[in-house]
CSV table of C-alpha atoms and ligand atoms in Angstrom, one decimal:
chain,number,residue,atom,x,y,z
A,1434,MET,CA,39.5,-53.3,3.9
A,1435,GLU,CA,43.1,-53.8,3.0
A,1436,LEU,CA,46.1,-51.5,3.3
A,1437,ASN,CA,47.1,-51.5,-0.5
A,1438,THR,CA,49.8,-49.3,-2.2
A,1439,GLU,CA,47.3,-46.6,-3.1
A,1440,ILE,CA,46.0,-46.3,0.5
A,1441,LYS,CA,49.5,-46.5,1.9
A,1442,LYS,CA,50.6,-43.6,-0.3
A,1443,ALA,CA,47.6,-41.5,0.6
A,1444,THR,CA,47.8,-42.0,4.3
A,1445,ASP,CA,51.6,-42.2,4.9
A,1446,PRO,CA,52.0,-38.5,5.5
A,1447,ILE,CA,49.3,-38.7,8.2
A,1448,TYR,CA,51.0,-41.7,9.8
A,1449,GLN,CA,54.3,-39.8,9.9
A,1450,LYS,CA,52.6,-37.3,12.2
A,1451,VAL,CA,50.9,-39.7,14.6
A,1452,SER,CA,53.4,-42.6,14.7
A,1453,ASN,CA,54.5,-41.7,18.3
A,1454,VAL,CA,50.9,-42.2,19.6
A,1455,ILE,CA,49.5,-44.9,17.2
A,1456,PRO,CA,51.3,-48.3,16.9
A,1457,GLU,CA,51.9,-49.4,13.3
A,1458,ILE,CA,49.9,-52.6,13.8
A,1459,GLU,CA,46.8,-50.4,14.7
A,1460,TRP,CA,47.5,-48.1,11.7
A,1461,ALA,CA,47.0,-51.0,9.3
A,1462,PHE,CA,43.4,-51.1,10.5
A,1463,HIS,CA,42.8,-47.3,10.6
A,1464,ALA,CA,44.4,-46.3,7.2
A,1465,PRO,CA,41.9,-47.9,4.8
A,1466,LEU,CA,39.0,-46.4,6.8
A,1467,ILE,CA,40.7,-43.0,6.9
A,1468,HIS,CA,41.3,-43.1,3.2
A,1469,LYS,CA,37.7,-44.1,2.4
A,1470,ILE,CA,36.2,-41.4,4.7
A,1471,ASN,CA,38.4,-38.7,3.2
A,1472,MET,CA,37.4,-39.7,-0.3
A,1473,LEU,CA,33.7,-39.8,0.6
A,1474,LYS,CA,33.9,-36.3,2.2
A,1475,LYS,CA,35.0,-34.9,-1.1
A,1476,GLU,CA,32.4,-36.8,-3.0
A,1477,LYS,CA,29.5,-35.6,-0.8
A,1478,ASN,CA,30.8,-32.1,0.1
A,1479,ALA,CA,31.0,-33.1,3.8
A,1480,VAL,CA,33.2,-31.9,6.6
A,1481,VAL,CA,34.2,-33.6,9.8
A,1482,LEU,CA,34.2,-31.4,12.9
A,1483,ALA,CA,35.9,-33.2,15.8
A,1484,HIS,CA,36.2,-32.5,19.5
A,1485,ASN,CA,39.6,-32.4,21.1
A,1486,TYR,CA,38.8,-35.7,23.0
A,1487,GLN,CA,38.5,-37.7,19.8
A,1488,THR,CA,41.1,-40.4,19.3
A,1489,PRO,CA,44.2,-39.4,17.3
A,1490,GLU,CA,43.2,-41.4,14.2
A,1491,ILE,CA,40.0,-39.3,14.0
A,1492,PHE,CA,41.6,-36.0,15.2
A,1493,HIS,CA,44.6,-36.1,12.9
A,1494,GLY,CA,43.3,-38.5,10.2
A,1495,ILE,CA,39.9,-37.2,9.1
A,1496,ALA,CA,39.0,-34.0,11.0
A,1497,ASP,CA,38.7,-30.8,8.9
A,1498,ILE,CA,38.4,-28.9,12.2
A,1499,ALA,CA,39.4,-30.2,15.6
A,1500,ALA,CA,38.6,-27.9,18.5
A,1501,ASP,CA,36.8,-27.2,21.8
A,1502,SER,CA,33.1,-26.9,22.1
A,1503,LEU,CA,33.0,-23.1,21.5
A,1504,ALA,CA,35.1,-23.3,18.3
A,1505,LEU,CA,33.0,-26.3,17.0
A,1506,ALA,CA,29.9,-24.2,17.4
A,1507,VAL,CA,31.4,-21.2,15.5
A,1508,GLU,CA,32.9,-23.4,12.8
A,1509,ALA,CA,29.6,-25.2,12.2
A,1510,LYS,CA,28.1,-21.9,11.3
A,1511,LYS,CA,30.9,-20.9,8.9
A,1512,THR,CA,31.0,-24.1,6.8
A,1513,ASP,CA,29.9,-24.2,3.1
A,1514,ALA,CA,29.7,-28.0,3.2
A,1515,ASP,CA,26.3,-29.8,2.7
A,1516,ILE,CA,27.0,-32.3,5.5
A,1517,ILE,CA,28.7,-32.0,8.9
A,1518,VAL,CA,29.8,-35.2,10.6
A,1519,LEU,CA,30.1,-34.2,14.2
A,1520,CYS,CA,32.7,-36.4,15.9
A,1521,GLY,CA,31.9,-35.7,19.5
A,1522,VAL,CA,28.8,-36.0,21.7
A,1523,HIS,CA,25.1,-35.4,21.2
A,1524,PHE,CA,25.0,-31.9,22.6
A,1525,MET,CA,27.8,-30.8,20.2
A,1526,ALA,CA,25.9,-32.2,17.2
A,1527,GLU,CA,22.7,-30.4,18.4
A,1528,THR,CA,24.6,-27.2,18.8
A,1529,ALA,CA,25.9,-27.5,15.2
A,1530,LYS,CA,22.3,-27.9,14.0
A,1531,LEU,CA,21.2,-24.8,16.0
A,1532,MET,CA,24.1,-22.8,14.5
A,1533,ASN,CA,23.5,-24.0,10.9
A,1534,PRO,CA,19.9,-25.4,10.6
A,1535,SER,CA,20.0,-25.8,6.8
A,1536,LYS,CA,22.9,-28.4,7.0
A,1537,LYS,CA,22.6,-32.1,7.4
A,1538,ILE,CA,24.3,-32.9,10.8
A,1539,LEU,CA,25.3,-36.5,11.4
A,1540,LEU,CA,26.4,-38.0,14.7
A,1541,PRO,CA,28.1,-41.4,14.2
A,1542,ASP,CA,26.7,-42.8,17.4
A,1543,MET,CA,23.3,-41.5,18.7
A,1544,GLY,CA,24.1,-42.9,22.1
A,1545,ALA,CA,27.1,-40.5,22.6
A,1546,GLY,CA,25.7,-38.6,25.6
A,1547,CYS,CA,27.2,-36.6,28.4
A,1548,SER,CA,26.7,-37.0,32.2
A,1549,LEU,CA,26.3,-33.2,32.5
A,1550,ALA,CA,23.7,-33.0,29.8
A,1551,GLU,CA,21.8,-35.9,31.4
A,1552,SER,CA,21.9,-34.2,34.9
A,1553,ILE,CA,19.2,-31.6,34.0
A,1554,THR,CA,15.9,-31.3,32.1
A,1555,GLY,CA,13.9,-28.4,30.8
A,1556,LYS,CA,11.4,-29.0,33.6
A,1557,ASP,CA,14.2,-28.6,36.2
A,1558,VAL,CA,15.2,-25.2,34.7
A,1559,ARG,CA,11.5,-24.1,34.8
A,1560,MET,CA,11.4,-25.0,38.4
A,1561,LEU,CA,14.6,-23.0,39.2
A,1562,LYS,CA,13.2,-20.0,37.3
A,1563,GLU,CA,10.1,-20.1,39.5
A,1564,LYS,CA,12.2,-20.4,42.6
A,1565,TYR,CA,14.5,-17.4,41.6
A,1566,PRO,CA,12.3,-15.2,39.5
A,1567,SER,CA,14.1,-12.6,37.3
A,1568,VAL,CA,17.5,-14.2,37.9
A,1569,PRO,CA,19.1,-14.9,34.4
A,1570,VAL,CA,19.9,-18.5,33.5
A,1571,VAL,CA,23.5,-19.1,32.2
A,1572,THR,CA,23.7,-22.7,30.8
A,1573,TYR,CA,26.8,-24.6,30.0
A,1574,ILE,CA,26.8,-25.8,26.4
A,1575,ASN,CA,27.0,-29.4,27.7
A,1576,THR,CA,23.1,-29.6,27.9
A,1577,SER,CA,20.3,-30.6,25.6
A,1578,ALA,CA,18.6,-28.2,23.2
A,1579,GLU,CA,15.5,-28.4,25.4
A,1580,VAL,CA,17.5,-27.1,28.4
A,1581,LYS,CA,19.1,-24.4,26.3
A,1582,ALA,CA,15.7,-23.3,25.1
A,1583,GLU,CA,14.8,-22.4,28.8
A,1584,SER,CA,18.0,-20.4,29.2
A,1585,ASP,CA,19.0,-16.8,28.6
A,1586,ILE,CA,22.5,-17.5,27.4
A,1587,CYS,CA,24.9,-20.4,27.0
A,1588,CYS,CA,28.6,-20.5,27.9
A,1589,THR,CA,31.5,-23.0,27.5
A,1590,SER,CA,34.6,-23.6,29.5
A,1591,ALA,CA,36.3,-21.0,27.2
A,1592,ASN,CA,34.1,-18.1,28.2
A,1593,ALA,CA,32.0,-18.9,31.3
A,1594,VAL,CA,33.3,-16.0,33.5
A,1595,LYS,CA,33.1,-13.6,30.6
A,1596,VAL,CA,29.5,-14.6,29.8
A,1597,VAL,CA,28.4,-14.3,33.5
A,1598,GLU,CA,29.9,-10.8,33.7
A,1599,SER,CA,28.5,-9.8,30.3
A,1600,LEU,CA,25.0,-9.8,31.8
A,1601,GLY,CA,25.7,-6.9,34.2
A,1602,VAL,CA,23.7,-8.4,37.1
A,1603,ASP,CA,24.6,-9.3,40.7
A,1604,LYS,CA,23.2,-12.9,40.6
A,1605,VAL,CA,22.9,-15.7,38.0
A,1606,ILE,CA,21.6,-19.3,37.9
A,1607,PHE,CA,24.5,-21.3,36.4
A,1608,LEU,CA,23.7,-24.8,35.1
A,1609,PRO,CA,24.4,-27.7,35.4
A,1610,ASP,CA,28.0,-28.3,36.5
A,1611,GLN,CA,28.5,-27.7,40.2
A,1612,TYR,CA,32.3,-27.7,39.9
A,1613,MET,CA,32.4,-25.3,37.1
A,1614,ALA,CA,30.0,-23.1,39.0
A,1615,LYS,CA,32.4,-23.1,42.0
A,1616,TYR,CA,35.3,-22.3,39.6
A,1617,VAL,CA,33.4,-19.3,38.1
A,1618,GLN,CA,32.5,-18.1,41.6
A,1619,THR,CA,36.3,-17.8,42.4
A,1620,LYS,CA,36.6,-15.5,39.4
A,1621,THR,CA,33.7,-13.2,39.8
A,1622,LYS,CA,31.7,-11.1,42.3
A,1623,VAL,CA,28.4,-12.1,40.7
A,1624,GLN,CA,26.6,-14.5,43.0
A,1625,ILE,CA,26.3,-18.0,41.4
A,1626,ILE,CA,23.3,-20.2,42.1
A,1627,SER,CA,24.3,-23.7,40.9
A,1628,TRP,CA,22.9,-27.2,40.1
A,1629,ILE,CA,24.2,-30.6,41.0
A,1630,GLY,CA,25.6,-32.0,37.8
A,1631,THR,CA,29.1,-33.3,37.4
A,1632,CYS,CA,31.3,-34.7,34.6
A,1633,ILE,CA,32.0,-38.4,35.2
A,1634,VAL,CA,35.5,-38.0,33.7
A,1635,HIS,CA,36.7,-34.9,35.6
A,1636,GLU,CA,35.1,-35.7,39.0
A,1637,ARG,CA,37.4,-38.8,39.3
A,1638,PHE,CA,40.6,-36.8,39.5
A,1639,SER,CA,41.9,-36.1,43.0
A,1640,ALA,CA,44.2,-33.5,44.5
A,1641,HIS,CA,46.0,-36.3,46.2
A,1642,GLU,CA,46.9,-37.9,42.9
A,1643,ILE,CA,48.2,-34.6,41.5
A,1644,LYS,CA,50.2,-34.0,44.6
A,1645,ASP,CA,51.9,-37.4,44.2
A,1646,ILE,CA,52.7,-36.7,40.5
A,1647,LYS,CA,54.1,-33.3,41.4
A,1648,LYS,CA,56.3,-34.9,44.1
A,1649,GLN,CA,57.8,-37.4,41.6
A,1650,ASN,CA,58.1,-34.7,38.9
A,1651,PRO,CA,58.9,-31.4,40.5
A,1652,GLU,CA,59.3,-29.6,37.2
A,1653,ILE,CA,55.8,-30.6,35.9
A,1654,VAL,CA,53.2,-28.1,34.8
A,1655,VAL,CA,49.7,-29.2,35.6
A,1656,LEU,CA,46.8,-27.9,33.5
A,1657,THR,CA,43.2,-28.6,34.5
A,1658,HIS,CA,39.7,-28.3,32.9
A,1659,PRO,CA,37.2,-26.3,34.9
A,1660,GLU,CA,34.9,-29.4,35.2
A,1661,CYS,CA,37.4,-30.7,37.8
A,1662,PRO,CA,36.7,-30.5,41.6
A,1663,PRO,CA,37.9,-27.3,43.2
A,1664,GLU,CA,40.8,-28.9,45.1
A,1665,VAL,CA,42.1,-30.3,41.8
A,1666,ILE,CA,41.9,-26.9,40.2
A,1667,ALA,CA,43.6,-25.3,43.2
A,1668,SER,CA,46.6,-27.7,42.8
A,1669,SER,CA,47.1,-26.8,39.1
A,1670,ASP,CA,49.1,-24.1,37.3
A,1671,PHE,CA,46.5,-23.2,34.7
A,1672,THR,CA,42.8,-23.8,34.1
A,1673,GLY,CA,41.1,-23.6,30.8
A,1674,SER,CA,39.0,-25.1,28.0
A,1675,THR,CA,40.4,-28.1,26.0
A,1676,SER,CA,41.7,-25.6,23.4
A,1677,GLY,CA,43.0,-23.3,26.1
A,1678,MET,CA,45.1,-26.2,27.5
A,1679,SER,CA,46.3,-27.1,24.0
A,1680,GLN,CA,47.3,-23.5,23.3
A,1681,TYR,CA,49.1,-23.2,26.7
A,1682,VAL,CA,51.3,-26.1,25.8
A,1683,LYS,CA,52.0,-24.8,22.3
A,1684,LYS,CA,52.9,-21.3,23.5
A,1685,ASN,CA,54.9,-22.2,26.7
A,1686,GLN,CA,56.5,-25.5,25.6
A,1687,PRO,CA,56.9,-26.8,29.2
A,1688,SER,CA,59.5,-29.6,29.5
A,1689,LYS,CA,56.9,-31.8,31.2
A,1690,VAL,CA,53.2,-31.4,31.4
A,1691,MET,CA,50.1,-33.2,32.7
A,1692,LEU,CA,46.7,-32.4,31.2
A,1693,VAL,CA,44.1,-33.2,33.8
A,1694,THR,CA,41.3,-34.1,31.4
A,1695,GLU,CA,40.2,-36.9,29.0
A,1696,CYS,CA,42.9,-39.3,27.8
A,1697,SER,CA,43.0,-38.6,24.1
A,1698,MET,CA,43.8,-34.9,24.7
A,1699,SER,CA,47.3,-35.7,25.7
A,1700,ASP,CA,47.9,-37.9,22.6
A,1701,ASN,CA,46.5,-35.2,20.3
A,1702,VAL,CA,48.5,-32.4,21.8
A,1703,GLN,CA,51.6,-34.6,22.0
A,1704,VAL,CA,51.6,-35.0,18.2
A,1705,GLU,CA,51.9,-31.3,17.7
A,1706,ASN,CA,54.4,-30.8,20.5
A,1707,PRO,CA,57.1,-33.5,20.1
A,1708,ASN,CA,59.5,-31.9,22.5
A,1709,VAL,CA,57.1,-31.8,25.5
A,1710,GLN,CA,57.0,-34.8,27.7
A,1711,PHE,CA,53.4,-35.8,28.7
A,1712,ILE,CA,52.5,-37.5,32.0
A,1713,LYS,CA,49.2,-39.0,31.0
A,1714,PRO,CA,46.5,-39.6,33.7
A,1715,CYS,CA,44.0,-41.8,31.9
A,1716,ASN,CA,40.3,-41.0,32.4
A,1717,LEU,CA,38.3,-42.0,29.4
A,1718,CYS,CA,35.0,-40.4,28.4
A,1719,PRO,CA,32.9,-43.4,27.5
A,1720,HIS,CA,30.6,-41.2,25.4
A,1721,MET,CA,33.4,-39.7,23.3
A,1722,LYS,CA,34.8,-43.1,22.8
A,1723,THR,CA,31.6,-44.5,21.1
A,1724,ILE,CA,32.7,-42.5,18.0
A,1725,THR,CA,34.9,-44.8,15.9
A,1726,LEU,CA,36.1,-44.8,12.2
A,1727,PRO,CA,33.8,-47.7,11.2
A,1728,LYS,CA,30.8,-45.8,12.6
A,1729,ILE,CA,31.8,-42.5,10.9
A,1730,LEU,CA,32.2,-44.3,7.6
A,1731,ASP,CA,28.8,-46.0,8.0
A,1732,CYS,CA,26.9,-42.9,8.9
A,1733,LEU,CA,28.5,-40.8,6.1
A,1734,GLU,CA,27.9,-43.6,3.5
A,1735,LYS,CA,24.2,-44.1,4.4
A,1736,GLU,CA,23.6,-40.5,5.7
A,1737,THR,CA,22.0,-41.9,8.9
A,1738,ASN,CA,21.9,-40.6,12.4
A,1739,GLU,CA,20.7,-37.1,11.4
A,1740,ILE,CA,20.2,-34.6,14.2
A,1741,LEU,CA,16.7,-33.0,14.0
A,1742,ILE,CA,15.4,-30.5,16.6
A,1743,PRO,CA,11.7,-29.4,16.8
A,1744,GLU,CA,11.3,-25.8,15.7
A,1745,ILE,CA,9.6,-24.7,18.9
A,1746,ILE,CA,12.8,-25.7,20.8
A,1747,SER,CA,15.4,-24.7,18.3
A,1748,ARG,CA,14.1,-21.1,17.9
A,1749,LYS,CA,14.7,-20.4,21.6
A,1750,ALA,CA,17.8,-22.6,22.1
A,1751,ARG,CA,19.5,-20.9,19.1
A,1752,LYS,CA,19.1,-17.4,20.7
A,1753,ALA,CA,20.9,-18.6,23.8
A,1754,VAL,CA,23.8,-20.1,21.8
A,1755,GLU,CA,24.1,-17.1,19.4
A,1756,ARG,CA,24.1,-14.7,22.4
A,1757,MET,CA,27.0,-16.6,23.8
A,1758,VAL,CA,28.9,-16.6,20.5
A,1759,ALA,CA,28.5,-12.8,20.4
A,1760,VAL,CA,30.3,-12.5,23.8
A,1761,GLY,CA,33.3,-14.4,22.4
A,1762,ARG,CA,36.0,-16.3,24.2
A,1763,SER,CA,38.5,-15.6,27.0
A,1764,HIS,CA,41.2,-18.0,25.9
B,1019,LIG,P1,35.6,-27.9,26.0
B,1019,LIG,O1,34.5,-27.0,25.7
B,1019,LIG,O2,36.6,-27.3,26.9
B,1019,LIG,O3,36.2,-28.5,24.8
B,1019,LIG,O4,35.0,-29.1,26.9
B,1019,LIG,C1,34.0,-29.9,26.5
B,1019,LIG,C2,33.8,-31.1,27.4
B,1019,LIG,O5,33.0,-31.9,27.2
B,1019,LIG,C3,34.8,-31.3,28.5
B,1019,LIG,O6,34.5,-32.4,29.2
B,1020,LIG,FE1,30.4,-34.9,29.1
B,1020,LIG,FE2,32.5,-35.2,30.7
B,1020,LIG,FE3,32.4,-36.6,28.5
B,1020,LIG,FE4,32.8,-34.0,28.4
B,1020,LIG,S1,34.1,-35.6,29.3
B,1020,LIG,S2,31.4,-35.1,27.1
B,1020,LIG,S3,31.5,-33.3,30.2
B,1020,LIG,S4,30.9,-36.8,30.2
């Protein structure tokens, strides 16, 4: 596909926005794909829901909604579109299907997994329920529909503490992220029984690395995601969901900031906050990065990679997700 005058005219306003994070030479490759996807969306009454970790050409070029996991779930339910292309990972596409079962949900790469979702199965949850009878199960949204179906309620990084406390009990099973479980435990008196999952992106950050960056940049504000190890969270100034971090930057406009999370977040937030200097630690999520413009175009054109969930699982999993949505968000 070529960057002709028509495509240039249609995509130039987007490039004006992202020119500080996407080199012009790369844009020549992205622009025709962006133009074609945006035309096809109109033709097919489709929307693109994208996670905050998607690359800037997806986030700023074709996303109708770009957000954290909780907002993606809520927006999936609200849409009038016939097709939702979920630019994110498999559990996010499954959650969209749970929230809006009559829609066609497409995931551009069916291999887009998540180390947390892969750390636990429905059988593991049944085993824990046998071990701790009558203790409610709070499950992070980064899990399969099968695991959600075994759970009482879901949560995301934007409402984990609120969800735990909404149950009015003194003990919960909290799955599957051991670091997020530790973080929640620092914020509540409810006893947390955890699992052994970790995120392969966030577990790689170290407090030592942050200390060094702070030493070289004394004025820096450090924001962490709750999937980070406890000592990393302890060395930061704010901890929140991906949208929580983004809103923090927008509201506080720190002169220098470091987002201790996936790489593309900094690029995406930088576009909207040109006066903030970003120190970018670069840990890529290989799963998020399987989603590319050529794959998005291909799956929307052919309507392939549709997410389907057996009714016996979706009925129970939907209850856990909807119960979480009713609790709302903390930030
Ligand atoms: P958020 O819910 O904060 O967007 O995080 C999702 C995720 O996968 C973080 O690694
Ligand atoms: Fe999963 Fe971590 Fe990737 Fe988020 S960043 S999708 S938790 S592997």
